[in-house]
Structure formats: C-alpha cells, structure tokens
CSV table of C-alpha atoms in Angstrom, one decimal:
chain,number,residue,atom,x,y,z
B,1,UNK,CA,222.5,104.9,273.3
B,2,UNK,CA,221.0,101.5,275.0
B,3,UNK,CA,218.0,102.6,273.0
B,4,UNK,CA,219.2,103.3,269.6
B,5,UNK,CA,221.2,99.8,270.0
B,6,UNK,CA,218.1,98.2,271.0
B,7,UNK,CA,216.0,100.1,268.2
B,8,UNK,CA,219.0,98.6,265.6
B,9,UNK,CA,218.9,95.2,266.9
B,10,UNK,CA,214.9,94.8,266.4
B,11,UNK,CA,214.9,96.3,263.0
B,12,UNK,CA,217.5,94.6,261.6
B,13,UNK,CA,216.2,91.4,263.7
B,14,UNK,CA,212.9,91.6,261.9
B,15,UNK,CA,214.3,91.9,258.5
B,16,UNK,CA,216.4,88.7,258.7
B,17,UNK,CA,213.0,87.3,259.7
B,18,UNK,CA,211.2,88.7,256.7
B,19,UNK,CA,213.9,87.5,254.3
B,20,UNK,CA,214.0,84.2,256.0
B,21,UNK,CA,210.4,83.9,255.8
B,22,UNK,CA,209.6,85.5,252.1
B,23,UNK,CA,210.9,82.6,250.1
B,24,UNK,CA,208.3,80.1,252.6
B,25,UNK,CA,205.8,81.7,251.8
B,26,UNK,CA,205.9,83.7,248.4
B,27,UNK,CA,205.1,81.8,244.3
B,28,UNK,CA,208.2,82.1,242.4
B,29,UNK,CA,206.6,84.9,240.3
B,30,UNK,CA,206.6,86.8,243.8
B,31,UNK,CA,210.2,85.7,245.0
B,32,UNK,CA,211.3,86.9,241.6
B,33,UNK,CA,209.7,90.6,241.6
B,34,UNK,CA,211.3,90.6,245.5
B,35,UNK,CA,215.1,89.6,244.1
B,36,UNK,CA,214.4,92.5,241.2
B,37,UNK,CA,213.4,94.8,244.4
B,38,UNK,CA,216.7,93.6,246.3
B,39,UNK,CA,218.6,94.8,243.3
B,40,UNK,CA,217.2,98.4,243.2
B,41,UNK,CA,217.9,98.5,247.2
B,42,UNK,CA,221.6,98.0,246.6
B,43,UNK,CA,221.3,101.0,244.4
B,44,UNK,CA,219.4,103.2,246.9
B,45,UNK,CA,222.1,102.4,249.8
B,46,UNK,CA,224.7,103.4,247.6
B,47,UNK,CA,222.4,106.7,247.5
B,48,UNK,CA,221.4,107.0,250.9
B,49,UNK,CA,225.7,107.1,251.6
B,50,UNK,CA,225.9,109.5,249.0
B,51,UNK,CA,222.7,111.8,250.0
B,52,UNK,CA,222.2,111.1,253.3
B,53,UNK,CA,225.8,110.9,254.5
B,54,UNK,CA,227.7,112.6,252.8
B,55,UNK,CA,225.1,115.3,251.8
B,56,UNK,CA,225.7,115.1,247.9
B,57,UNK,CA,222.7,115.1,245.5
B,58,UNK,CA,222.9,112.7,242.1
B,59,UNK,CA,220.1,112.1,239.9
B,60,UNK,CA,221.8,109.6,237.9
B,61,UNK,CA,222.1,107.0,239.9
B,62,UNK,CA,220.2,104.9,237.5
B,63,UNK,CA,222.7,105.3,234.7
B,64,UNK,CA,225.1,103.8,236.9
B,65,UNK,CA,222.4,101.1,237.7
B,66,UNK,CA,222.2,100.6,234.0
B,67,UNK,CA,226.5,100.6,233.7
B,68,UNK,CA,226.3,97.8,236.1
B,69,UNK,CA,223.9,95.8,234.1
B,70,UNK,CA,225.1,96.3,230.8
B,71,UNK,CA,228.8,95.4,231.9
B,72,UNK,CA,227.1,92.2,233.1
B,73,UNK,CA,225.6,91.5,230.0
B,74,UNK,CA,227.9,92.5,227.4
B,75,UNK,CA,230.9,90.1,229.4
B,76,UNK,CA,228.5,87.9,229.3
B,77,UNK,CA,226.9,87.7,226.2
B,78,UNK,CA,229.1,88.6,223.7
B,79,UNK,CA,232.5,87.0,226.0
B,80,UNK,CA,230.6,84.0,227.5
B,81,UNK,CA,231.6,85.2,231.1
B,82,UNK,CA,229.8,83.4,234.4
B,83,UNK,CA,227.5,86.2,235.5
B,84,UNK,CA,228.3,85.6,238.9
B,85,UNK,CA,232.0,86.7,237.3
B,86,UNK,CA,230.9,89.5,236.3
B,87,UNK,CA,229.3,91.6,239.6
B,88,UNK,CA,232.5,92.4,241.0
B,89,UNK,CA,233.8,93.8,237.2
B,90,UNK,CA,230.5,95.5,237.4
B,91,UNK,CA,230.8,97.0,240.8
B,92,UNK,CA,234.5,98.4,239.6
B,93,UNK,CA,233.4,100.2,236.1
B,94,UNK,CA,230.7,102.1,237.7
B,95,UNK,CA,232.5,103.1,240.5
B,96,UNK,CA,235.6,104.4,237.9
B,97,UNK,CA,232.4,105.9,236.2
B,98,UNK,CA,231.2,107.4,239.5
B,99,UNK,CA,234.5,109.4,239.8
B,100,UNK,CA,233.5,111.0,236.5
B,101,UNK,CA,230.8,111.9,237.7
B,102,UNK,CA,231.3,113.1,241.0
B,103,UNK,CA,234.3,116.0,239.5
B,104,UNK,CA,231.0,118.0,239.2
B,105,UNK,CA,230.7,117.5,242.9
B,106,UNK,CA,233.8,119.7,244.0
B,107,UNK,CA,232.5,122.8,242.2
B,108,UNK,CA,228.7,122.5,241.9
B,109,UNK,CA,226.5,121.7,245.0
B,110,UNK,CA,222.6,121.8,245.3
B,111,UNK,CA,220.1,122.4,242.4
B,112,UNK,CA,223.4,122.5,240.1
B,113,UNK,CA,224.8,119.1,241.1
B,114,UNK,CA,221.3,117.9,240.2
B,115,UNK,CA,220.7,119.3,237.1
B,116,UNK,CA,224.0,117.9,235.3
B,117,UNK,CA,223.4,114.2,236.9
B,118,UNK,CA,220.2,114.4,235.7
B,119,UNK,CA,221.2,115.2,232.0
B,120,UNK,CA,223.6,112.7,232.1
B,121,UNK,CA,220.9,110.4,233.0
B,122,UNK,CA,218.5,111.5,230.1
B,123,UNK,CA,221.5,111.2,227.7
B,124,UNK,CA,222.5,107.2,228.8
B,125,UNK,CA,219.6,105.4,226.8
B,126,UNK,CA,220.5,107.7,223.5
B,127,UNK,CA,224.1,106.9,224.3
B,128,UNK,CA,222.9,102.7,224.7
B,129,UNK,CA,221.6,103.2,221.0
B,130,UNK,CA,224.3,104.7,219.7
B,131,UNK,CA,226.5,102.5,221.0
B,132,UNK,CA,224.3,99.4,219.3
B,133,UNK,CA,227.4,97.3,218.0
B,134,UNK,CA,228.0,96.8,221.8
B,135,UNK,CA,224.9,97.1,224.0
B,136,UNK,CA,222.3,95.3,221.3
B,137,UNK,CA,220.6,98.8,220.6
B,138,UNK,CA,216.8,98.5,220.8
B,139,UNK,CA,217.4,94.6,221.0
B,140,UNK,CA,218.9,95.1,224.2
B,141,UNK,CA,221.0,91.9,225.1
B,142,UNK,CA,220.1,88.2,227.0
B,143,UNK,CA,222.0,87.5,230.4
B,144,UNK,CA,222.2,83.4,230.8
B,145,UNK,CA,220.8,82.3,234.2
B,146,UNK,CA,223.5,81.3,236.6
B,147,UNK,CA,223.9,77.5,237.0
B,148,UNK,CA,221.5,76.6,239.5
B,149,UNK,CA,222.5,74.0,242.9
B,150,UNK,CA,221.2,71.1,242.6
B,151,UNK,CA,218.8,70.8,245.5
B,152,UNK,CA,217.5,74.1,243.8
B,153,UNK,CA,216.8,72.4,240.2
B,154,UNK,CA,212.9,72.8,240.6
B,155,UNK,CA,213.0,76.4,242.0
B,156,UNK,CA,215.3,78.3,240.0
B,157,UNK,CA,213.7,81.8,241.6
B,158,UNK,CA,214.9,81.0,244.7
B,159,UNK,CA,218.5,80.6,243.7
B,160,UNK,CA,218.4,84.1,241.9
B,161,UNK,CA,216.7,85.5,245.5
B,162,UNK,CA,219.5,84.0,247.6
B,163,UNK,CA,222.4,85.5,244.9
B,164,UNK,CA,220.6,88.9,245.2
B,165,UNK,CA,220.4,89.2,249.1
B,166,UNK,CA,224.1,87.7,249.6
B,167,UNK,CA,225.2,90.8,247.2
B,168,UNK,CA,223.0,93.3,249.2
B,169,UNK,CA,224.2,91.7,252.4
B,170,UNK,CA,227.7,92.2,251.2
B,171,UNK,CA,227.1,96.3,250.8
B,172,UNK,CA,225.0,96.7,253.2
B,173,UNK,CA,227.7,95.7,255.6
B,174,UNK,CA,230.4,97.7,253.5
B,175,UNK,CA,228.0,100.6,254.6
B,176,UNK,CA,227.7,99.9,257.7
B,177,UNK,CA,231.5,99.6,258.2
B,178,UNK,CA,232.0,102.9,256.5
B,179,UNK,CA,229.6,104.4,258.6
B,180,UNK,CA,231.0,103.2,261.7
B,181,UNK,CA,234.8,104.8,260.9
B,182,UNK,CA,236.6,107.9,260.4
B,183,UNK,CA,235.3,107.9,257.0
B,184,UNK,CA,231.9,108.1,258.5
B,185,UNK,CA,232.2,110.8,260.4
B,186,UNK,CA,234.3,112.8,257.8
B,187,UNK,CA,231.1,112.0,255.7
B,188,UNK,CA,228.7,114.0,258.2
B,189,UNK,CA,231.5,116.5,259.4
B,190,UNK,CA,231.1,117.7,255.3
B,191,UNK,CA,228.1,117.2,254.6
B,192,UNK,CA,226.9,119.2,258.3
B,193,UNK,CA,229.4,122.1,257.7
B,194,UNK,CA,232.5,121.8,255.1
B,195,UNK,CA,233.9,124.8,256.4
B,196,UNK,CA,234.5,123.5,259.7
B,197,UNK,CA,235.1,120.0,258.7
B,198,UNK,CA,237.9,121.4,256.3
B,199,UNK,CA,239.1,123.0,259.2
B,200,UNK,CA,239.4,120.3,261.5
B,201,UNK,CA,241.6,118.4,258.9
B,202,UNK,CA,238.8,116.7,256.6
B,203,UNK,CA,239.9,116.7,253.3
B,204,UNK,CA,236.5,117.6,251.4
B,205,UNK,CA,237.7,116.4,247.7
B,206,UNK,CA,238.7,113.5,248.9
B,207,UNK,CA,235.6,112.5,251.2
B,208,UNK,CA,233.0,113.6,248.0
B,209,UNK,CA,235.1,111.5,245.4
B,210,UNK,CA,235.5,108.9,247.9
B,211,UNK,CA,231.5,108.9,248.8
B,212,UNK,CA,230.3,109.1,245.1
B,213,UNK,CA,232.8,106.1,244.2
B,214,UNK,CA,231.5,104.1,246.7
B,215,UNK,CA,227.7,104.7,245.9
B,216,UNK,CA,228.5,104.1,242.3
B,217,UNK,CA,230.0,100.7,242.9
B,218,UNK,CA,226.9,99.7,244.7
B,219,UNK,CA,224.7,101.0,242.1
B,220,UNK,CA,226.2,98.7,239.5
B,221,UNK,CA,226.3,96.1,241.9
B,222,UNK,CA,222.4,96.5,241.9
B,223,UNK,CA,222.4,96.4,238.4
B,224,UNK,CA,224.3,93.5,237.5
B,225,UNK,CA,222.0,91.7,239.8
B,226,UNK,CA,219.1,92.9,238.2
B,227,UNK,CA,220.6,92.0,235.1
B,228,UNK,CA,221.1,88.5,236.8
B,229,UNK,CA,217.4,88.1,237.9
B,230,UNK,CA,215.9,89.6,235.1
B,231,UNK,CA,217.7,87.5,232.1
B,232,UNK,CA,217.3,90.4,229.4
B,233,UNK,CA,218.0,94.2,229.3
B,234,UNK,CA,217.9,97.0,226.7
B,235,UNK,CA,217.6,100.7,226.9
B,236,UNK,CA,214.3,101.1,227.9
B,237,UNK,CA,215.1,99.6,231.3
B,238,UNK,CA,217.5,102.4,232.0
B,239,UNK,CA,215.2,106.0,231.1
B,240,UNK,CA,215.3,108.8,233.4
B,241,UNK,CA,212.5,108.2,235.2
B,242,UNK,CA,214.7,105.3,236.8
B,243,UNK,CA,216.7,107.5,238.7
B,244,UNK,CA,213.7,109.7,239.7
B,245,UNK,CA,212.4,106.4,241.1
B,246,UNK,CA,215.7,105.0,243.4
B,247,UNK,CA,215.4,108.8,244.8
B,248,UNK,CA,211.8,108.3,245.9
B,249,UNK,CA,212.6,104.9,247.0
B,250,UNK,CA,215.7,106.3,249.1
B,251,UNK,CA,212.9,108.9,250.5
B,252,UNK,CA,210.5,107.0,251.4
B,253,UNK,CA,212.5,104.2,252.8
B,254,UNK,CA,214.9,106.1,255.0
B,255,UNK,CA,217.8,108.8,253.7
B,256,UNK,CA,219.7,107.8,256.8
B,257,UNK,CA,219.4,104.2,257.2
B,258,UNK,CA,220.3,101.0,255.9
B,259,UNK,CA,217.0,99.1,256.1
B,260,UNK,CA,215.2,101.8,254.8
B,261,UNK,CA,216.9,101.0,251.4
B,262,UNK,CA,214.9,97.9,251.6
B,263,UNK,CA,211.9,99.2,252.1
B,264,UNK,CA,212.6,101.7,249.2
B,265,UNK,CA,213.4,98.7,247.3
B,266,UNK,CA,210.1,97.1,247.8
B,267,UNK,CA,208.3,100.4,247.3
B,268,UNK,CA,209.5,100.8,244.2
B,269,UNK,CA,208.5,97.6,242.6
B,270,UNK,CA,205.6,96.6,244.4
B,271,UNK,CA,203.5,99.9,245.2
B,272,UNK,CA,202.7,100.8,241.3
B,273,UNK,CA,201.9,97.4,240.3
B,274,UNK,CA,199.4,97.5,243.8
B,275,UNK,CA,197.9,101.0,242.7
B,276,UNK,CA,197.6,99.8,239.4
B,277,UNK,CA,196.0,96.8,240.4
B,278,UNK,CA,193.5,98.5,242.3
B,279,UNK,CA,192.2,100.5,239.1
B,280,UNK,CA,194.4,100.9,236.0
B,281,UNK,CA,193.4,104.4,234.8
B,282,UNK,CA,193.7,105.7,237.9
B,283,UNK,CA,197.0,103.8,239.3
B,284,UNK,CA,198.9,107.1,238.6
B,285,UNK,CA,197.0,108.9,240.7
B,286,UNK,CA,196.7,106.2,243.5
B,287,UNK,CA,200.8,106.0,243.6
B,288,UNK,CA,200.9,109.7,243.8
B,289,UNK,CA,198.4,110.0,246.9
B,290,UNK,CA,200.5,107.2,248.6
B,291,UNK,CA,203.6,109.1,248.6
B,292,UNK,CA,202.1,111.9,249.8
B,293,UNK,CA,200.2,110.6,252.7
B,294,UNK,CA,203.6,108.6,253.4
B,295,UNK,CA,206.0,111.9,253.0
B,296,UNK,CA,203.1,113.7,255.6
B,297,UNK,CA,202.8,110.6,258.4
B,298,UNK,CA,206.6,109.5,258.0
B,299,UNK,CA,208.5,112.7,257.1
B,300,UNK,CA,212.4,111.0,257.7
B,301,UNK,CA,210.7,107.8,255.7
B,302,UNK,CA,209.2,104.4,256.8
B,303,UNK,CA,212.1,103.3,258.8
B,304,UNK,CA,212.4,106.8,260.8
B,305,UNK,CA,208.7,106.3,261.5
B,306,UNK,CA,209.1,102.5,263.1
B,307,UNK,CA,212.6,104.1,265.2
B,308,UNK,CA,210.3,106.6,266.1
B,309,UNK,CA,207.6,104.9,267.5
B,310,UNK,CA,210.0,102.3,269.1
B,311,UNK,CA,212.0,104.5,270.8
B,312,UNK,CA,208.9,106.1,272.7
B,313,UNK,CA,207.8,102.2,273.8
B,314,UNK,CA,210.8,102.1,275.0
B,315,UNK,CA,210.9,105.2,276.7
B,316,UNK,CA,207.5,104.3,278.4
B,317,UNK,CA,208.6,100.8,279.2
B,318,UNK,CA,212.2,102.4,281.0
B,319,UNK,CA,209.3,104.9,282.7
C-alpha cells in the first residue's frame, strides 16, 4: 500500500510539473497541438472508466466526442452562446446520448457491444451531413475564441491551454472520486464477475448505465474543448477512425489509470505527425512499428510500465 501511494504521488507529482513546465517552454503552435491533445485525454478517461473499470467495450466514443463539439458550436454559432457556457450543456447532451447508447450494454457484451458502437460511429458523419441546416454540412461551423485575460492578450494559446487542463482537471478528479467509492468498486465487482457482483447486491443495469453516462459526459466535455481550441469543426473531424484512435490512445496510455489518459492524449496527436515527420511515405508504417514495440515492452501501457519499474526501485531501496 505505502508503495502504490508513493508510486501515485510521484506520477501525478511529475505531471503537474510537466504541465507547469510545457507552456515555459513550448511556441504557441506547440502549446496549441498540446491543449487539442488535452481534449482527446478527457475523452480517453471517460473510456478508460468505461473499459477499464467497468469492463464495457464502446467504439464510439468519438461520436460522442463529436456531440460535445458540435453542441458547442451550434449554441454558439448560430445562438451566440460564450463557449465557456457551453461545456457543461455539452457534457449533459452526450451523457443523455450515452444512455442511448449504453441500452445495448445490458444485452450485448464483447465483440457484439463493439460492433453496434462502432456502426453508430461510421453512421455520425453521414448523420452531420444530413443534418446540414444545423451542423453546417461539409462547411462545418466556426466556434469564436473565448475572450482572453488581459495579461494573456499577446498569447492567446496559452489561455486556451489553461481552459483545457482546468476542464480535464475537473474529470480527472470526478474519476478519481468515483473510483475511490462504492461506485468504484461496484464498477470492478461487474466488470471482474457480474454473477457474483449481482449476488452480493450490485445492481448491474444500473452500474453499466451509470458507467457509460459518465464516460459520455467526459467525452463531450473533450469535445467541446476541442471545439474551443480548435475554432472550426465539420464532419471530417468526427470519421470512424476517431474512435479507433481514443481506443489506441487509452491502450497505450494506461486502461487503468488516470495519467495514462494523458499520455494517450499526447500519443495520439503527437506520434503521427513525429513518424510522418521522420519520412512521409513511410509514416504509416513508422506509427504502426511504434505501437507494436510499445504494446510488446509495456503490455498494461506507458503508465503500467513507469509503476512498474518504480515499484521494484522501491522494493530495492525498502531491501
């Protein structure tokens, strides 16, 4: 126990150093492409409660992502709402849409589960164009920057880096206190064994409605903040592929843990651009190597890999 507090304490130690530390050192360009990665991290926490907690599979988180943003940008583009307004109206649609989606969730489990979150992912951009009298169609739709401090007049990227991490502080601490209750543990009870956990008085439709409500909200939490940072958005945004990507970025950052979402955040923006950077007809292939020399070297992620290793210094240093 003393080491898994320790272990907790130093990871999320470092990251308040890193985000302390990112706007000192990174061009606005850079502090930008971080804010946008922030906003797909509040998207994979909501997953990592979902798939990692509570043991439910959803392949459309991104359609939720994309609920979040277009909420945000139809309020305020076509009702001249404050962004900043807007993200908790956001966070509420998608979660009434993640109840929708998670009825699925008390009859089909496994490859099932996946396959009708993922169509209802490949549907949403054909849904966006059909719906063009609202959502812009192809044009997609403009977000207005929120009003910047003053002291912040000459750096508006930093303003949109501070909104994003106070939004992803706020779930990740809504995670953590779920996590750290009865909820919690009615969570893993399921998700371990629902036979047993129905036994012992956990109320399985509840706790999977509950789960995929919450992860929804935070989904279009991340996307009305990435609707925020980026200024624009249209269907093209908000393809399939985007929900294959917050799953890799919840893998490789840590199924089980909070951080990791970060990391998964930053893996997902960062490492394509990087391989592509290194050569552009082969960044494809790059990115795929790198995920699988990551899934082989740090099969529970990133983060389970550092908790790893610092639980055996610590081990030898007790020794």
């Amino acid at each position: 126990m003393r080491d898994l507090f320790l272990s907790t304490a130093i990871k999320f130690g470092l990251f308040a150093i890193v985000a302390i530390l990112i706007p000192v050192f990174a061009p606005a360009y850079a502090l930008q492409q971080v804010a946008i990665a922030i906003a797909y991290a509040i998207a994979i926490l909501g997953l990592n409660l979902l798939m990692g907690y509570a043991g439910q599979i959803c392949l459309a988180q991104g359609t939720l992502f994309g609920v979040g943003a277009y909420v945000t940008a139809i309020l305020n583009a076509t009702y001249g709402v404050s962004p900043l307004a807007t993200l908790p109206v956001a966070a509420a649609v998608s979660a009434a849409v993640g109840l929708v989606i998670g009825l699925p969730a008390l009859r089909l489990q496994g490859l099932q589960l996946a396959i009708v979150t993922f169509g209802i992912a490949a549907a949403f951009p054909q849904l966006l164009l059909k719906l063009g009298s609202l959502t812009g169609g192809v044009s997609g739709l403009p977000v207005d920057a929120p009003e910047t401090p003053g002291l912040m007049t000459d750096i508006p990227e930093l303003w949109l880096y501070l909104i994003s991490l106070a939004c992803a502080g706020v779930g990740a601490l809504l995670v953590f206190q779920i996590l750290s209750g009865d909820t919690g543990r009615a969570l893993r009870a399921q998700r371990d064994n629902p036979q047993i956990a129905q036994a012992l008085g956990v109320n399985l439709t509840r706790a999977r409605l509950w789960a995929f409500s919450i992860s929804s909200a935070l989904a279009g939490l991340g996307g009305a903040v990435f609707a925020i940072v980026s200024g624009f958005i249209s269907p093209e945004s908000f393809l399939a592929i985007l929900s294959i990507n917050i799953v890799i970025g919840s893998i490789v950052g840590g199924v089980t843990s909070i951080v990791g979402a970060f990391v998964g955040g930053l893996f997902m923006v960062f490492v394509p651009s990087w391989a592509s950077d290194i050569n552009l007809s082969l960044g494809n292939l790059i990115y795929g190597l790198a995920l699988i020399f990551i899934m082989m070297v740090a099969r529970n992620g990133i983060t389970g890999f550092i908790e790893k290793w610092l639980s055996m210094i610590f081990r030898r240093a007790a020794g």
